[in-house]
Amino acid sequence: MVDLPRIVYSTPRSLPDARTLDGRVVVLDIAFSAEGLGTPFEAVTGKFLDEIGDRLAAWVDHHDHEFHYRFRDDPRFVLATKAEHGACQEMVTPEIVARTGPIDTIVCHMDLDGLYAAAKWILGGREPYPGADDDARCVDTRTGTPSPTGHLIDLALRARFRDEALKHRVVRWLVGGLKDKEHRAVIVEAAALFEKTLAETARLAARTRVRGRVAFIDARSARGPYDKTELLLAGQKRAPVALVQDSGMITVAAQFDSGWDFVGLLGLGGGMPTRISIAESRLDEVIQKINAAPEPTPR
């Protein structure tokens, strides 16, 4: 039985209060916050770093950001771009875990890649199962086909994205080598819920309107839960760029290797170049800039 550290699930925009975290802390798959995304670096990431101080044991992440250069001389920071590493999990190596030493808390992103990275750290940099790195990359980049295990966990997490108890089960199931039948049963049950979500997603996708290079989907008329990632992927079948509007925000996405850099195009400062979310007040500006931009060079 492997002892688990405390695990806190978070996002770049809503980091936990560092004062509430136990002991030495590792941060995995959490991008630096950015001014252009409405969460200035100094007010979110910078504040967290000031509060955590020397208790930060490591920060491993694969999201582009203009301030990566500030931490080049700090060995605790292992930072890359999305083009360099499609998933954070593959950056968690035995060497990094060993070099970091004992830790008390893991703060990780709420998605599959974040949970896989946490499980791999707990296992000393070893994959929870053969091919787990590939699964994390497939899911995080939405390219290729994950294994049945990766697909199952992906559906479960998307069905109950904010369910921390489910996330804990996923991590424990991974760390335990996929042996616990009770954990698997709960994950299977959660994945089954996703079918209704997919039906509403398909209904919204049928309402897609193409505006030049942009497939525009207005999800404000959703009749129930839908999956934004699936909606964006459906839009990308109609145009190079997909855009979903809902809840006061717009999310813009293109294929992982398309060469689009929405962070640079829109002056956001950091994030994933091929998927961003910003205020819906910039809708017309975003569509205009995408349609006026030079043809991107695929990566």
PDB file of N, CA, C and O in Angstrom, residues 49-92:
ATOM      1  N   LEU A  49       3.212  32.138  -4.846  1.00  0.00           N
ATOM      2  CA  LEU A  49       4.647  31.879  -4.670  1.00  0.00           C
ATOM      3  C   LEU A  49       5.202  32.650  -3.472  1.00  0.00           C
ATOM      4  O   LEU A  49       6.046  32.136  -2.724  1.00  0.00           O
ATOM      5  N   ASP A  50       4.736  33.870  -3.280  1.00  0.00           N
ATOM      6  CA  ASP A  50       5.192  34.655  -2.125  1.00  0.00           C
ATOM      7  C   ASP A  50       4.758  33.990  -0.821  1.00  0.00           C
ATOM      8  O   ASP A  50       5.534  33.939   0.154  1.00  0.00           O
ATOM      9  N   GLU A  51       3.534  33.479  -0.803  1.00  0.00           N
ATOM     10  CA  GLU A  51       3.004  32.882   0.427  1.00  0.00           C
ATOM     11  C   GLU A  51       3.620  31.516   0.724  1.00  0.00           C
ATOM     12  O   GLU A  51       3.837  31.169   1.883  1.00  0.00           O
ATOM     13  N   ILE A  52       3.892  30.741  -0.324  1.00  0.00           N
ATOM     14  CA  ILE A  52       4.422  29.385  -0.110  1.00  0.00           C
ATOM     15  C   ILE A  52       5.913  29.424   0.213  1.00  0.00           C
ATOM     16  O   ILE A  52       6.428  28.595   0.974  1.00  0.00           O
ATOM     17  N   GLY A  53       6.632  30.375  -0.376  1.00  0.00           N
ATOM     18  CA  GLY A  53       8.053  30.545  -0.076  1.00  0.00           C
ATOM     19  C   GLY A  53       8.881  29.285  -0.282  1.00  0.00           C
ATOM     20  O   GLY A  53       8.738  28.582  -1.279  1.00  0.00           O
ATOM     21  N   ASP A  54       9.726  28.994   0.702  1.00  0.00           N
ATOM     22  CA  ASP A  54      10.636  27.849   0.607  1.00  0.00           C
ATOM     23  C   ASP A  54       9.923  26.507   0.719  1.00  0.00           C
ATOM     24  O   ASP A  54      10.540  25.459   0.493  1.00  0.00           O
ATOM     25  N   ARG A  55       8.635  26.508   1.063  1.00  0.00           N
ATOM     26  CA  ARG A  55       7.906  25.239   1.152  1.00  0.00           C
ATOM     27  C   ARG A  55       7.553  24.681  -0.226  1.00  0.00           C
ATOM     28  O   ARG A  55       7.132  23.533  -0.338  1.00  0.00           O
ATOM     29  N   LEU A  56       7.709  25.497  -1.279  1.00  0.00           N
ATOM     30  CA  LEU A  56       7.500  24.970  -2.628  1.00  0.00           C
ATOM     31  C   LEU A  56       8.656  24.041  -2.974  1.00  0.00           C
ATOM     32  O   LEU A  56       9.812  24.463  -3.043  1.00  0.00           O
ATOM     33  N   ALA A  57       8.338  22.777  -3.174  1.00  0.00           N
ATOM     34  CA  ALA A  57       9.372  21.785  -3.481  1.00  0.00           C
ATOM     35  C   ALA A  57       9.615  21.668  -4.976  1.00  0.00           C
ATOM     36  O   ALA A  57      10.755  21.467  -5.415  1.00  0.00           O
ATOM     37  N   ALA A  58       8.546  21.782  -5.780  1.00  0.00           N
ATOM     38  CA  ALA A  58       8.687  21.686  -7.237  1.00  0.00           C
ATOM     39  C   ALA A  58       7.431  22.228  -7.900  1.00  0.00           C
ATOM     40  O   ALA A  58       6.330  22.151  -7.334  1.00  0.00           O
ATOM     41  N   TRP A  59       7.628  22.755  -9.105  1.00  0.00           N
ATOM     42  CA  TRP A  59       6.506  23.198  -9.943  1.00  0.00           C
ATOM     43  C   TRP A  59       6.778  22.664 -11.348  1.00  0.00           C
ATOM     44  O   TRP A  59       7.724  23.079 -11.997  1.00  0.00           O
ATOM     45  N   VAL A  60       5.957  21.735 -11.789  1.00  0.00           N
ATOM     46  CA  VAL A  60       6.144  21.103 -13.099  1.00  0.00           C
ATOM     47  C   VAL A  60       4.933  21.427 -13.969  1.00  0.00           C
ATOM     48  O   VAL A  60       3.798  21.119 -13.601  1.00  0.00           O
ATOM     49  N   ASP A  61       5.177  22.039 -15.128  1.00  0.00           N
ATOM     50  CA  ASP A  61       4.046  22.434 -15.971  1.00  0.00           C
ATOM     51  C   ASP A  61       4.470  22.523 -17.438  1.00  0.00           C
ATOM     52  O   ASP A  61       5.642  22.729 -17.749  1.00  0.00           O
ATOM     53  N   HIS A  62       3.479  22.407 -18.323  1.00  0.00           N
ATOM     54  CA  HIS A  62       3.749  22.371 -19.766  1.00  0.00           C
ATOM     55  C   HIS A  62       2.921  23.390 -20.542  1.00  0.00           C
ATOM     56  O   HIS A  62       2.671  23.201 -21.741  1.00  0.00           O
ATOM     57  N   HIS A  63       2.494  24.468 -19.900  1.00  0.00           N
ATOM     58  CA  HIS A  63       1.709  25.492 -20.578  1.00  0.00           C
ATOM     59  C   HIS A  63       2.577  26.721 -20.867  1.00  0.00           C
ATOM     60  O   HIS A  63       3.318  27.175 -19.999  1.00  0.00           O
ATOM     61  N   ASP A  64       2.453  27.264 -22.047  1.00  0.00           N
ATOM     62  CA  ASP A  64       3.240  28.428 -22.445  1.00  0.00           C
ATOM     63  C   ASP A  64       2.955  29.615 -21.522  1.00  0.00           C
ATOM     64  O   ASP A  64       1.817  29.820 -21.095  1.00  0.00           O
ATOM     65  N   HIS A  65       4.000  30.399 -21.247  1.00  0.00           N
ATOM     66  CA  HIS A  65       3.815  31.638 -20.498  1.00  0.00           C
ATOM     67  C   HIS A  65       5.034  32.527 -20.695  1.00  0.00           C
ATOM     68  O   HIS A  65       6.177  32.051 -20.717  1.00  0.00           O
ATOM     69  N   GLU A  66       4.772  33.836 -20.814  1.00  0.00           N
ATOM     70  CA  GLU A  66       5.856  34.775 -21.091  1.00  0.00           C
ATOM     71  C   GLU A  66       6.815  34.950 -19.923  1.00  0.00           C
ATOM     72  O   GLU A  66       7.923  35.472 -20.102  1.00  0.00           O
ATOM     73  N   PHE A  67       6.427  34.490 -18.690  1.00  0.00           N
ATOM     74  CA  PHE A  67       7.280  34.675 -17.522  1.00  0.00           C
ATOM     75  C   PHE A  67       8.086  33.420 -17.155  1.00  0.00           C
ATOM     76  O   PHE A  67       8.735  33.399 -16.096  1.00  0.00           O
ATOM     77  N   HIS A  68       8.080  32.412 -17.994  1.00  0.00           N
ATOM     78  CA  HIS A  68       8.881  31.219 -17.701  1.00  0.00           C
ATOM     79  C   HIS A  68      10.351  31.588 -17.466  1.00  0.00           C
ATOM     80  O   HIS A  68      11.025  30.978 -16.623  1.00  0.00           O
ATOM     81  N   TYR A  69      10.831  32.561 -18.210  1.00  0.00           N
ATOM     82  CA  TYR A  69      12.251  32.914 -18.131  1.00  0.00           C
ATOM     83  C   TYR A  69      12.666  33.342 -16.725  1.00  0.00           C
ATOM     84  O   TYR A  69      13.837  33.213 -16.345  1.00  0.00           O
ATOM     85  N   ARG A  70      11.727  33.852 -15.927  1.00  0.00           N
ATOM     86  CA  ARG A  70      12.062  34.314 -14.585  1.00  0.00           C
ATOM     87  C   ARG A  70      12.569  33.186 -13.684  1.00  0.00           C
ATOM     88  O   ARG A  70      13.232  33.434 -12.683  1.00  0.00           O
ATOM     89  N   PHE A  71      12.237  31.947 -14.041  1.00  0.00           N
ATOM     90  CA  PHE A  71      12.508  30.824 -13.142  1.00  0.00           C
ATOM     91  C   PHE A  71      13.523  29.842 -13.719  1.00  0.00           C
ATOM     92  O   PHE A  71      13.661  28.730 -13.218  1.00  0.00           O
ATOM     93  N   ARG A  72      14.237  30.262 -14.749  1.00  0.00           N
ATOM     94  CA  ARG A  72      15.206  29.376 -15.386  1.00  0.00           C
ATOM     95  C   ARG A  72      16.319  28.938 -14.445  1.00  0.00           C
ATOM     96  O   ARG A  72      16.865  27.842 -14.584  1.00  0.00           O
ATOM     97  N   ASP A  73      16.672  29.770 -13.494  1.00  0.00           N
ATOM     98  CA  ASP A  73      17.767  29.456 -12.585  1.00  0.00           C
ATOM     99  C   ASP A  73      17.304  28.844 -11.275  1.00  0.00           C
ATOM    100  O   ASP A  73      18.107  28.636 -10.365  1.00  0.00           O
ATOM    101  N   ASP A  74      16.012  28.554 -11.172  1.00  0.00           N
ATOM    102  CA  ASP A  74      15.472  27.933  -9.966  1.00  0.00           C
ATOM    103  C   ASP A  74      15.175  26.463 -10.283  1.00  0.00           C
ATOM    104  O   ASP A  74      14.241  26.169 -11.032  1.00  0.00           O
ATOM    105  N   PRO A  75      15.964  25.525  -9.762  1.00  0.00           N
ATOM    106  CA  PRO A  75      15.797  24.109 -10.124  1.00  0.00           C
ATOM    107  C   PRO A  75      14.458  23.515  -9.709  1.00  0.00           C
ATOM    108  O   PRO A  75      14.101  22.423 -10.163  1.00  0.00           O
ATOM    109  N   ARG A  76      13.721  24.208  -8.856  1.00  0.00           N
ATOM    110  CA  ARG A  76      12.417  23.692  -8.457  1.00  0.00           C
ATOM    111  C   ARG A  76      11.406  23.769  -9.601  1.00  0.00           C
ATOM    112  O   ARG A  76      10.426  23.023  -9.609  1.00  0.00           O
ATOM    113  N   PHE A  77      11.645  24.654 -10.560  1.00  0.00           N
ATOM    114  CA  PHE A  77      10.700  24.864 -11.651  1.00  0.00           C
ATOM    115  C   PHE A  77      11.130  24.079 -12.887  1.00  0.00           C
ATOM    116  O   PHE A  77      12.222  24.291 -13.428  1.00  0.00           O
ATOM    117  N   VAL A  78      10.263  23.168 -13.314  1.00  0.00           N
ATOM    118  CA  VAL A  78      10.478  22.397 -14.538  1.00  0.00           C
ATOM    119  C   VAL A  78       9.350  22.803 -15.484  1.00  0.00           C
ATOM    120  O   VAL A  78       8.222  22.314 -15.389  1.00  0.00           O
ATOM    121  N   LEU A  79       9.656  23.720 -16.395  1.00  0.00           N
ATOM    122  CA  LEU A  79       8.638  24.351 -17.213  1.00  0.00           C
ATOM    123  C   LEU A  79       8.900  24.100 -18.692  1.00  0.00           C
ATOM    124  O   LEU A  79      10.045  24.125 -19.141  1.00  0.00           O
ATOM    125  N   ALA A  80       7.834  23.876 -19.439  1.00  0.00           N
ATOM    126  CA  ALA A  80       7.941  23.626 -20.867  1.00  0.00           C
ATOM    127  C   ALA A  80       6.754  24.270 -21.564  1.00  0.00           C
ATOM    128  O   ALA A  80       5.874  24.855 -20.921  1.00  0.00           O
ATOM    129  N   THR A  81       6.716  24.154 -22.874  1.00  0.00           N
ATOM    130  CA  THR A  81       5.570  24.622 -23.640  1.00  0.00           C
ATOM    131  C   THR A  81       4.727  23.423 -24.058  1.00  0.00           C
ATOM    132  O   THR A  81       5.174  22.270 -23.999  1.00  0.00           O
ATOM    133  N   LYS A  82       3.535  23.712 -24.495  1.00  0.00           N
ATOM    134  CA  LYS A  82       2.638  22.643 -24.952  1.00  0.00           C
ATOM    135  C   LYS A  82       3.219  21.926 -26.171  1.00  0.00           C
ATOM    136  O   LYS A  82       3.037  20.717 -26.340  1.00  0.00           O
ATOM    137  N   ALA A  83       3.943  22.662 -27.005  1.00  0.00           N
ATOM    138  CA  ALA A  83       4.556  22.039 -28.172  1.00  0.00           C
ATOM    139  C   ALA A  83       5.664  21.066 -27.773  1.00  0.00           C
ATOM    140  O   ALA A  83       5.873  20.041 -28.414  1.00  0.00           O
ATOM    141  N   GLU A  84       6.362  21.384 -26.676  1.00  0.00           N
ATOM    142  CA  GLU A  84       7.449  20.523 -26.209  1.00  0.00           C
ATOM    143  C   GLU A  84       6.916  19.285 -25.516  1.00  0.00           C
ATOM    144  O   GLU A  84       7.465  18.186 -25.677  1.00  0.00           O
ATOM    145  N   HIS A  85       5.866  19.450 -24.720  1.00  0.00           N
ATOM    146  CA  HIS A  85       5.262  18.326 -24.007  1.00  0.00           C
ATOM    147  C   HIS A  85       3.746  18.456 -24.075  1.00  0.00           C
ATOM    148  O   HIS A  85       3.163  19.369 -23.490  1.00  0.00           O
ATOM    149  N   GLY A  86       3.121  17.530 -24.789  1.00  0.00           N
ATOM    150  CA  GLY A  86       1.674  17.570 -24.932  1.00  0.00           C
ATOM    151  C   GLY A  86       0.932  17.347 -23.633  1.00  0.00           C
ATOM    152  O   GLY A  86      -0.219  17.750 -23.492  1.00  0.00           O
ATOM    153  N   ALA A  87       1.583  16.703 -22.668  1.00  0.00           N
ATOM    154  CA  ALA A  87       0.966  16.447 -21.365  1.00  0.00           C
ATOM    155  C   ALA A  87       2.005  16.643 -20.275  1.00  0.00           C
ATOM    156  O   ALA A  87       3.204  16.437 -20.496  1.00  0.00           O
ATOM    157  N   CYS A  88       1.538  17.017 -19.092  1.00  0.00           N
ATOM    158  CA  CYS A  88       2.450  17.228 -17.963  1.00  0.00           C
ATOM    159  C   CYS A  88       2.964  15.903 -17.414  1.00  0.00           C
ATOM    160  O   CYS A  88       4.100  15.819 -16.958  1.00  0.00           O
ATOM    161  N   GLN A  89       2.128  14.872 -17.469  1.00  0.00           N
ATOM    162  CA  GLN A  89       2.509  13.596 -16.876  1.00  0.00           C
ATOM    163  C   GLN A  89       3.862  13.112 -17.377  1.00  0.00           C
ATOM    164  O   GLN A  89       4.676  12.577 -16.620  1.00  0.00           O
ATOM    165  N   GLU A  90       4.125  13.287 -18.677  1.00  0.00           N
ATOM    166  CA  GLU A  90       5.377  12.777 -19.236  1.00  0.00           C
ATOM    167  C   GLU A  90       6.596  13.536 -18.716  1.00  0.00           C
ATOM    168  O   GLU A  90       7.733  13.069 -18.844  1.00  0.00           O
ATOM    169  N   MET A  91       6.390  14.700 -18.097  1.00  0.00           N
ATOM    170  CA  MET A  91       7.488  15.475 -17.525  1.00  0.00           C
ATOM    171  C   MET A  91       7.850  15.017 -16.116  1.00  0.00           C
ATOM    172  O   MET A  91       8.894  15.398 -15.587  1.00  0.00           O
ATOM    173  N   VAL A  92       6.975  14.240 -15.505  1.00  0.00           N
ATOM    174  CA  VAL A  92       7.230  13.738 -14.144  1.00  0.00           C
ATOM    175  C   VAL A  92       8.100  12.488 -14.268  1.00  0.00           C
ATOM    176  O   VAL A  92       7.619  11.409 -14.605  1.00  0.00           O
TER     177      VAL A  92
END
